[in-house]
C-alpha cells in the first residue's frame, strides 16, 4: 500500500535521494538502522538521521515530513550532537 505513495512523492522531489533497502539481502544495513518492521521510514540529511520510525505514512504526512526536514537548521543539529548531554 505504501509503494505507490513512496513513488509519487519521490517523483516530486528530484533533489532528494529516495531509496529502498531489501532487508533480507542487506541485513547489516537493516540492523545498522534498527529496522525491525517493514516499512520503516528513515530521513537522513547531511549524514544525520533526523527521523526513523516504522510504519507507512499517508502522502500528505510524508510531504510534511520532507518539508520539516528541509527546514531544520543543520548547524544547530550538529552543535547539539557535539554537546554532551547533561547527566
mmCIF file of C-alpha atoms in Angstrom:
data_model
loop_
_atom_site.group_PDB
_atom_site.id
_atom_site.type_symbol
_atom_site.label_atom_id
_atom_site.label_comp_id
_atom_site.label_asym_id
_atom_site.label_seq_id
_atom_site.Cartn_x
_atom_site.Cartn_y
_atom_site.Cartn_z
ATOM 1 C CA UNK A 1 0.000 0.000 0.000
ATOM 2 C CA UNK A 2 2.849 2.424 0.739
ATOM 3 C CA UNK A 3 4.705 1.726 -2.515
ATOM 4 C CA UNK A 4 2.569 3.997 -4.719
ATOM 5 C CA UNK A 5 2.766 6.839 -2.160
ATOM 6 C CA UNK A 6 6.556 6.459 -1.979
ATOM 7 C CA UNK A 7 6.833 6.530 -5.782
ATOM 8 C CA UNK A 8 4.602 9.602 -6.201
ATOM 9 C CA UNK A 9 6.354 11.605 -3.502
ATOM 10 C CA UNK A 10 9.834 10.638 -4.665
ATOM 11 C CA UNK A 11 8.906 11.835 -8.169
ATOM 12 C CA UNK A 12 8.010 15.261 -6.774
ATOM 13 C CA UNK A 13 11.414 15.750 -5.115
ATOM 14 C CA UNK A 14 14.176 15.110 -7.669
ATOM 15 C CA UNK A 15 16.694 16.951 -5.468
ATOM 16 C CA UNK A 16 16.292 14.366 -2.681
ATOM 17 C CA UNK A 17 17.529 10.786 -2.685
ATOM 18 C CA UNK A 18 14.884 8.143 -2.063
ATOM 19 C CA UNK A 19 15.931 4.562 -1.597
ATOM 20 C CA UNK A 20 14.589 1.166 -0.723
ATOM 21 C CA UNK A 21 16.504 -1.499 1.164
ATOM 22 C CA UNK A 22 15.949 -5.211 0.753
ATOM 23 C CA UNK A 23 16.381 -6.115 4.413
ATOM 24 C CA UNK A 24 16.792 -9.816 3.644
ATOM 25 C CA UNK A 25 19.558 -9.171 1.138
ATOM 26 C CA UNK A 26 21.193 -6.475 3.304
ATOM 27 C CA UNK A 27 20.665 -7.490 6.954
ATOM 28 C CA UNK A 28 23.701 -5.493 8.131
ATOM 29 C CA UNK A 29 22.225 -2.278 6.774
ATOM 30 C CA UNK A 30 18.843 -3.087 8.287
ATOM 31 C CA UNK A 31 20.500 -3.740 11.651
ATOM 32 C CA UNK A 32 22.523 -0.520 11.471
ATOM 33 C CA UNK A 33 19.289 1.455 11.205
ATOM 34 C CA UNK A 34 17.388 -0.721 13.670
ATOM 35 C CA UNK A 35 14.833 -1.771 11.079
ATOM 36 C CA UNK A 36 12.536 -4.345 12.626
ATOM 37 C CA UNK A 37 9.365 -3.619 10.687
ATOM 38 C CA UNK A 38 8.531 -3.007 7.052
ATOM 39 C CA UNK A 39 8.105 -0.292 6.008
ATOM 40 C CA UNK A 40 10.407 1.824 8.125
ATOM 41 C CA UNK A 41 10.941 5.415 7.050
ATOM 42 C CA UNK A 42 14.330 6.983 7.655
ATOM 43 C CA UNK A 43 15.155 10.593 6.827
ATOM 44 C CA UNK A 44 18.859 11.392 6.661
ATOM 45 C CA UNK A 45 20.188 14.861 5.995
ATOM 46 C CA UNK A 46 23.878 15.714 5.851
ATOM 47 C CA UNK A 47 24.685 12.280 7.266
ATOM 48 C CA UNK A 48 22.446 12.736 10.327
ATOM 49 C CA UNK A 49 19.344 10.609 10.945
ATOM 50 C CA UNK A 50 16.530 13.086 11.543
ATOM 51 C CA UNK A 51 13.640 10.624 11.554
ATOM 52 C CA UNK A 52 13.379 6.860 11.844
ATOM 53 C CA UNK A 53 10.028 5.237 12.521
ATOM 54 C CA UNK A 54 8.359 2.034 11.404
ATOM 55 C CA UNK A 55 5.111 2.333 9.534
ATOM 56 C CA UNK A 56 3.743 3.885 6.383
ATOM 57 C CA UNK A 57 2.618 7.478 6.187
ATOM 58 C CA UNK A 58 -0.182 8.944 4.111
ATOM 59 C CA UNK A 59 1.054 11.054 1.205
ATOM 60 C CA UNK A 60 0.337 14.400 2.887
ATOM 61 C CA UNK A 61 2.155 13.352 6.075
ATOM 62 C CA UNK A 62 5.190 12.211 4.071
ATOM 63 C CA UNK A 63 5.223 15.556 2.232
ATOM 64 C CA UNK A 64 5.078 17.362 5.594
ATOM 65 C CA UNK A 65 7.941 15.238 6.932
ATOM 66 C CA UNK A 66 10.073 16.149 3.905
ATOM 67 C CA UNK A 67 9.217 19.850 4.306
ATOM 68 C CA UNK A 68 10.167 19.775 8.005
ATOM 69 C CA UNK A 69 13.442 18.000 7.242
ATOM 70 C CA UNK A 70 14.309 20.706 4.713
ATOM 71 C CA UNK A 71 13.606 23.449 7.288
ATOM 72 C CA UNK A 72 15.841 22.049 10.031
ATOM 73 C CA UNK A 73 18.885 24.146 10.906
ATOM 74 C CA UNK A 74 21.610 21.526 10.462
ATOM 75 C CA UNK A 75 24.191 23.803 12.099
ATOM 76 C CA UNK A 76 22.081 23.705 15.257
ATOM 77 C CA UNK A 77 21.692 19.935 14.976
ATOM 78 C CA UNK A 78 25.470 19.458 14.673
ATOM 79 C CA UNK A 79 26.023 21.769 17.625
ATOM 80 C CA UNK A 80 23.562 19.760 19.739
ATOM 81 C CA UNK A 81 25.186 16.486 18.688
ATOM 82 C CA UNK A 82 28.616 17.815 19.653
ATOM 83 C CA UNK A 83 27.442 18.955 23.094
ATOM 84 C CA UNK A 84 27.492 16.141 25.659
ATOM 85 C CA UNK A 85 24.140 15.524 27.300
ATOM 86 C CA UNK A 86 23.860 16.775 30.855
ATOM 87 C CA UNK A 87 23.854 13.979 33.401
#
